[in-house]
Short mmCIF file of C-alpha atoms in Angstrom, two decimals:
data_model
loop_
_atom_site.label_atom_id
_atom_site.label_comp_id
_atom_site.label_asym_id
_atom_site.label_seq_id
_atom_site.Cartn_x
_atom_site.Cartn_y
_atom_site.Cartn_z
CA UNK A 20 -47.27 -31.87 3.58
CA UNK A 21 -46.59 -34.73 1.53
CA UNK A 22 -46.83 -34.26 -2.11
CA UNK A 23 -45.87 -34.64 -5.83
CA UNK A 24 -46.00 -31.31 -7.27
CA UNK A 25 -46.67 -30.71 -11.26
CA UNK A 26 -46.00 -27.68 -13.29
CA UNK A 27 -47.77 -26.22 -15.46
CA UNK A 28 -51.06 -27.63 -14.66
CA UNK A 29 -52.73 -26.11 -18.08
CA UNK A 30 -50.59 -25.23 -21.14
CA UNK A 31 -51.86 -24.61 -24.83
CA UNK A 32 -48.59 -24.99 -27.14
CA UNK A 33 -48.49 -25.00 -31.09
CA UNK A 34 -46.86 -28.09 -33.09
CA UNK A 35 -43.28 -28.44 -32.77
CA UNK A 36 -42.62 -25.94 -30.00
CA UNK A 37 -40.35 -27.51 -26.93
CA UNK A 38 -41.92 -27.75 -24.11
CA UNK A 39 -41.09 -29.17 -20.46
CA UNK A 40 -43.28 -29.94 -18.00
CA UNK A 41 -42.08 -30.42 -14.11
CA UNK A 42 -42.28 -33.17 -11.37
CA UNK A 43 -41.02 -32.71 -7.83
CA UNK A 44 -41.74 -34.68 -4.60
CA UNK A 45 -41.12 -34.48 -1.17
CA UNK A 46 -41.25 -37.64 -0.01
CA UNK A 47 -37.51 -38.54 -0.86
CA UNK A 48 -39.23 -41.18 -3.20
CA UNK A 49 -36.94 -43.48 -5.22
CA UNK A 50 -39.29 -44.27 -8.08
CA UNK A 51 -41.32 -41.96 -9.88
CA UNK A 52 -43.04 -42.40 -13.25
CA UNK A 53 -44.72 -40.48 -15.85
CA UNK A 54 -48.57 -41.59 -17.19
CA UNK A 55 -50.86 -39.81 -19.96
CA UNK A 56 -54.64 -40.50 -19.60
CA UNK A 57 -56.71 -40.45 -22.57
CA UNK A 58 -60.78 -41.28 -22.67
CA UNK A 59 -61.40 -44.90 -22.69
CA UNK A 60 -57.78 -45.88 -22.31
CA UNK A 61 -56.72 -45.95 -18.55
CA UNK A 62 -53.58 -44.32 -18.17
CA UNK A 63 -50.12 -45.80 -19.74
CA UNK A 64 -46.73 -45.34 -18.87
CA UNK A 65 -44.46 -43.20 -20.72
CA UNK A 66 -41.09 -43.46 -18.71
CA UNK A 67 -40.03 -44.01 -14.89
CA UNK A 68 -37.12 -44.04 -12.89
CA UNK A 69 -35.81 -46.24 -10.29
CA UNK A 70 -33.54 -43.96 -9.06
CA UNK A 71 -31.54 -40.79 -9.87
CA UNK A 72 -29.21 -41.39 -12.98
CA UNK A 73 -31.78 -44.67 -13.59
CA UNK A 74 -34.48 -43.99 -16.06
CA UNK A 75 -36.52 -46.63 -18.52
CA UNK A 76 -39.07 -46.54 -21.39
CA UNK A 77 -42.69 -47.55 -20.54
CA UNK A 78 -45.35 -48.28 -23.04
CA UNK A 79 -45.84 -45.34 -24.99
CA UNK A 80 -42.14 -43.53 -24.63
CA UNK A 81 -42.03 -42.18 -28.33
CA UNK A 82 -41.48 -38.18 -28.39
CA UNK A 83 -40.79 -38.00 -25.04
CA UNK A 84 -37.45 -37.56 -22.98
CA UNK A 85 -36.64 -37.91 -19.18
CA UNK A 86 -34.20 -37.90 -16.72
CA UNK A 87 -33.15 -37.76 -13.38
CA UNK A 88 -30.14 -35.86 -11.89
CA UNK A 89 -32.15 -35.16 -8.11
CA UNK A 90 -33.93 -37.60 -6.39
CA UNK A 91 -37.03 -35.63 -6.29
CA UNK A 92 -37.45 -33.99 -9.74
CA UNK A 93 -38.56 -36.04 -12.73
CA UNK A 94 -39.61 -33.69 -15.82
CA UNK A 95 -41.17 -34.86 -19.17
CA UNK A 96 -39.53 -33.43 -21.96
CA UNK A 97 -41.89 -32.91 -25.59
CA UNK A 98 -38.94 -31.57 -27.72
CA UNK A 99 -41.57 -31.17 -30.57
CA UNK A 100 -44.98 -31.76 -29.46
CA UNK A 101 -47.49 -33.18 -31.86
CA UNK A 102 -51.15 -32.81 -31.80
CA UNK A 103 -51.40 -36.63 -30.87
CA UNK A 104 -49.48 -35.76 -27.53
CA UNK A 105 -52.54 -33.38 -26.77
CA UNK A 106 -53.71 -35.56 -23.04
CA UNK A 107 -53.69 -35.21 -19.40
CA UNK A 108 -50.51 -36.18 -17.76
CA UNK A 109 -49.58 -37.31 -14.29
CA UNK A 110 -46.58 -37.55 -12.31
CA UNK A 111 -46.29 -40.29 -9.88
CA UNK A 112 -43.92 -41.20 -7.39
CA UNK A 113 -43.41 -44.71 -4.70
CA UNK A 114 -40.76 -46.06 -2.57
CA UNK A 115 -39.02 -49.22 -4.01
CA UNK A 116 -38.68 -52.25 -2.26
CA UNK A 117 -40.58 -54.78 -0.17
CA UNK A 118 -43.56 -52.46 0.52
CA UNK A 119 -43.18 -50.69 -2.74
CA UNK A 120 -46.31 -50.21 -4.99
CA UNK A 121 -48.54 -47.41 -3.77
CA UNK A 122 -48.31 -44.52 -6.09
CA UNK A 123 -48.66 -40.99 -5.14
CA UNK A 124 -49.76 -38.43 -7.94
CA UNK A 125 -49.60 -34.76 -8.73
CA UNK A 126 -52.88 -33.14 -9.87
CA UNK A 127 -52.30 -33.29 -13.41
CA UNK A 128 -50.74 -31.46 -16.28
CA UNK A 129 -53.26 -30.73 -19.26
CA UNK A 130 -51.62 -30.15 -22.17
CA UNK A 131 -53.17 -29.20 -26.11
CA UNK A 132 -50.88 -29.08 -28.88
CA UNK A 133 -52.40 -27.28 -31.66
CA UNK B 26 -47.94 -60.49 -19.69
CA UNK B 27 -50.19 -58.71 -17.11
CA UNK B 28 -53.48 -57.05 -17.77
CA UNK B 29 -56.11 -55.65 -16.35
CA UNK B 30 -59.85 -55.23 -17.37
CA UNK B 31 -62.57 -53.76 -15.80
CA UNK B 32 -66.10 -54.70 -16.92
CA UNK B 33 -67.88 -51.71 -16.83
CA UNK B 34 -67.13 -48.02 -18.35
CA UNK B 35 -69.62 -46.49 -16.46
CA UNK B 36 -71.97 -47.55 -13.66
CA UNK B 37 -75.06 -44.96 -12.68
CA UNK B 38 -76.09 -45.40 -9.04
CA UNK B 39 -78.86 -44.21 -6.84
CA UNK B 40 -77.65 -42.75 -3.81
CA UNK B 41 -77.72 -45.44 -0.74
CA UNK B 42 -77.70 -48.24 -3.27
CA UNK B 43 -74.81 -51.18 -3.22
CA UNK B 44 -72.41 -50.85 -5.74
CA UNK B 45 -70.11 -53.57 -7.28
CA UNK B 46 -67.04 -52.39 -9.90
CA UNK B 47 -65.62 -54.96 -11.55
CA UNK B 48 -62.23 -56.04 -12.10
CA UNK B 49 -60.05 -58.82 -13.81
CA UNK B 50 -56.81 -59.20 -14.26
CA UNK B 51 -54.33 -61.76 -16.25
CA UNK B 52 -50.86 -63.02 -14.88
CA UNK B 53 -48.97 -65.94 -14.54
CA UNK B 54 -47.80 -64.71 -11.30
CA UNK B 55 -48.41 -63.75 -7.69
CA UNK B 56 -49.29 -59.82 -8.30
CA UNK B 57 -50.20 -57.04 -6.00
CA UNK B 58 -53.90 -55.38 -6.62
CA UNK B 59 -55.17 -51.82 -6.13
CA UNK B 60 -57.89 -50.17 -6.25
CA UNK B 61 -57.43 -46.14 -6.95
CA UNK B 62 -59.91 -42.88 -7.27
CA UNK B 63 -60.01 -40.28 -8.96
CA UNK B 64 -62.01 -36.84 -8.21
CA UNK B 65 -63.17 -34.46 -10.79
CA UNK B 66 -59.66 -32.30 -11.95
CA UNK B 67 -57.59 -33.73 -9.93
CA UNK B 68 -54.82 -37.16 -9.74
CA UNK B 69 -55.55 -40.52 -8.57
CA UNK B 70 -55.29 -41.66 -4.87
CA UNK B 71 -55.06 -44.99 -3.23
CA UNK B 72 -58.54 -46.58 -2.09
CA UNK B 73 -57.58 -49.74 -1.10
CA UNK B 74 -54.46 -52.53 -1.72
CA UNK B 75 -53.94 -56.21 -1.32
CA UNK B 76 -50.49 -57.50 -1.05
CA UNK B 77 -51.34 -60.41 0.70
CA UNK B 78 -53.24 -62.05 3.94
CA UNK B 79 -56.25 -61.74 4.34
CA UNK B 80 -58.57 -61.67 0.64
CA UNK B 81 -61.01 -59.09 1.89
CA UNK B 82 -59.55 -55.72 1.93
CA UNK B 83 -61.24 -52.63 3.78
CA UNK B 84 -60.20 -49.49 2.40
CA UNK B 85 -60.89 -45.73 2.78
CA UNK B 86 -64.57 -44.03 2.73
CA UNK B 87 -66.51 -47.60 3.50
CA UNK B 88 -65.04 -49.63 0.31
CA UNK B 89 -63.97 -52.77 0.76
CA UNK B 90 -62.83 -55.09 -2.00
CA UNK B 91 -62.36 -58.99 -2.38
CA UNK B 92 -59.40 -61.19 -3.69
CA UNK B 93 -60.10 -64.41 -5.66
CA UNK B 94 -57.45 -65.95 -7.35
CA UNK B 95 -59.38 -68.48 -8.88
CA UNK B 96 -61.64 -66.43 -10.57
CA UNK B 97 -58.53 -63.60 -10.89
CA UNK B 98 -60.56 -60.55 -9.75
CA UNK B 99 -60.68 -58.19 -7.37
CA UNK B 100 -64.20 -56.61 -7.62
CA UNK B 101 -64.41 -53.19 -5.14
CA UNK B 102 -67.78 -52.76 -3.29
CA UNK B 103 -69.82 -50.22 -1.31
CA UNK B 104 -72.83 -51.06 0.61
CA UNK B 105 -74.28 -47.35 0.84
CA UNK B 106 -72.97 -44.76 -1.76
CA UNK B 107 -72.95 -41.12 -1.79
CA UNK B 108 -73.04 -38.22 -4.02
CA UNK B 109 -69.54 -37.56 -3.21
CA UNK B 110 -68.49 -41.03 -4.46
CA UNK B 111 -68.87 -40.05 -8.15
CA UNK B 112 -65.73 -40.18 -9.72
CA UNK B 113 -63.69 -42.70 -11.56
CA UNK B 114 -61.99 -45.85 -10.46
CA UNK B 115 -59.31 -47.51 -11.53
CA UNK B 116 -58.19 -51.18 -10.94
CA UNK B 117 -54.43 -51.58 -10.90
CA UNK B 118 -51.61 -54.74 -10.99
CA UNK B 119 -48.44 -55.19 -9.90
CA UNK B 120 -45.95 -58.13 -10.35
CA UNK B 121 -43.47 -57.69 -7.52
CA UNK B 122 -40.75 -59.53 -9.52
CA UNK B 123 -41.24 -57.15 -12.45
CA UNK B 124 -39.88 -54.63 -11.22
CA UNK B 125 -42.20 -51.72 -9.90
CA UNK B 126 -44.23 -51.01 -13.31
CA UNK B 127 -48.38 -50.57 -12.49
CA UNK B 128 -50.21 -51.92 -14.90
CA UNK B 129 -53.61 -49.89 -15.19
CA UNK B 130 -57.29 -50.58 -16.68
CA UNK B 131 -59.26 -48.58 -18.38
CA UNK B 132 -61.55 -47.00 -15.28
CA UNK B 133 -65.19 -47.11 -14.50
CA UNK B 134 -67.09 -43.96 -14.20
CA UNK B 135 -69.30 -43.96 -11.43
CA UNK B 136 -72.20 -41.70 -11.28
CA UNK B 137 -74.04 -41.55 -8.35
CA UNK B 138 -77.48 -40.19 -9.01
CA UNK B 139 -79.98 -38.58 -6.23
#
């Protein structure tokens, strides 16, 4: 089955403590992106990747880290989470090129920082 | 630069009632339009794209939705809504010569009441 896989769906963490959260998909996918959704404000890009080794800043990249070594794993990296990172996050992943554009998500990573 | 605004936050709905979700966008550009859902605790999936052709765009589960370039929307519509439709919607962009980045709005909530 087709899919973009997130781990760990729920996670409580306390201010400043490292935390990584996981992105794999099956779908040998070039691009894959990162979002947060927060109430009221859609949901905005923190990084993506056009292909392994190829990673860029989206709109709201600050205290977050990437990157891409296999084509289908894309993790988020909080190396010291803040309460203001406290959101729903999705993983999303599309083929480049000509037909490029529909985006495949993961169910979601909800994460508190406390 | 590209934006994307849709009207309404939240839209209540009687069940087998027409419903019309708004959505506007801003570019200088030729762009690619989506329309996406998203269930209760779980990620967003693709209702319905235009890329271009033809301005009326059928989707999945009876939506359809309508291109104007003039007026720069692309308004989604159901004739007969469910129960099951409740959930939110998102309106999307994408500027094929901007690279691959989705642009989102905000969402409309739609409740569909019995």
């Amino acid at each position: 089955e087709a899919q973009v896989t997130q781990n760990p769906r729920y996670l409580i963490t306390v201010t400043g403590k490292k935390l990584t959260v996981t992105c794999s998909q099956n779908m040998n996918h070039e691009y894959m992106s990162w979002y947060r959704q927060d109430p009221g404000l859609g949901l905005r890009q923190i990084y993506y990747s056009m292909n392994v080794e190829v990673t860029d800043k989206g709109d709201v990249p600050e205290g977050y880290k990437v990157s891409r070594k296999e084509k289908r794993n894309f993790p988020l990296i909080l190396e010291s989470p803040s309460p203001n990172q406290t959101s729903l996050y999705f993983c999303a992943s599309s083929f480049s090129g000509r037909v490029a554009g529909e985006l495949f998500f993961g169910e979601g990573s909800r994460l508190t920082v406390l | 630069a590209q934006s994307v605004t849709q009207l309404d936050s939240q839209v209540p709905v009687f069940e087998e009632a027409p419903v019309e979700l708004r959505c506007n966008y801003s570019s200088s550009v030729s762009v690619y339009l989506f329309w996406y859902v998203q269930y209760p605790n779980q990620g967003l999936q693709l209702l319905l794209k235009y890329l271009s052709g033809s301005t009326l765009v059928k989707g999945i589960n009876g939506f359809e939705a309508e291109f104007n370039k003039s007026q720069t929307s692309f308004h989604l519509r159901k004739p007969s809504v469910h129960i099951s439709d409740t959930a939110e919607y998102f309106c999307a962009v994408i500027q094929p010569t901007g690279g691959f980045k989705t642009i989102f709005g905000a969402g409309t909530r739609l409740f569909v009441k019995a």
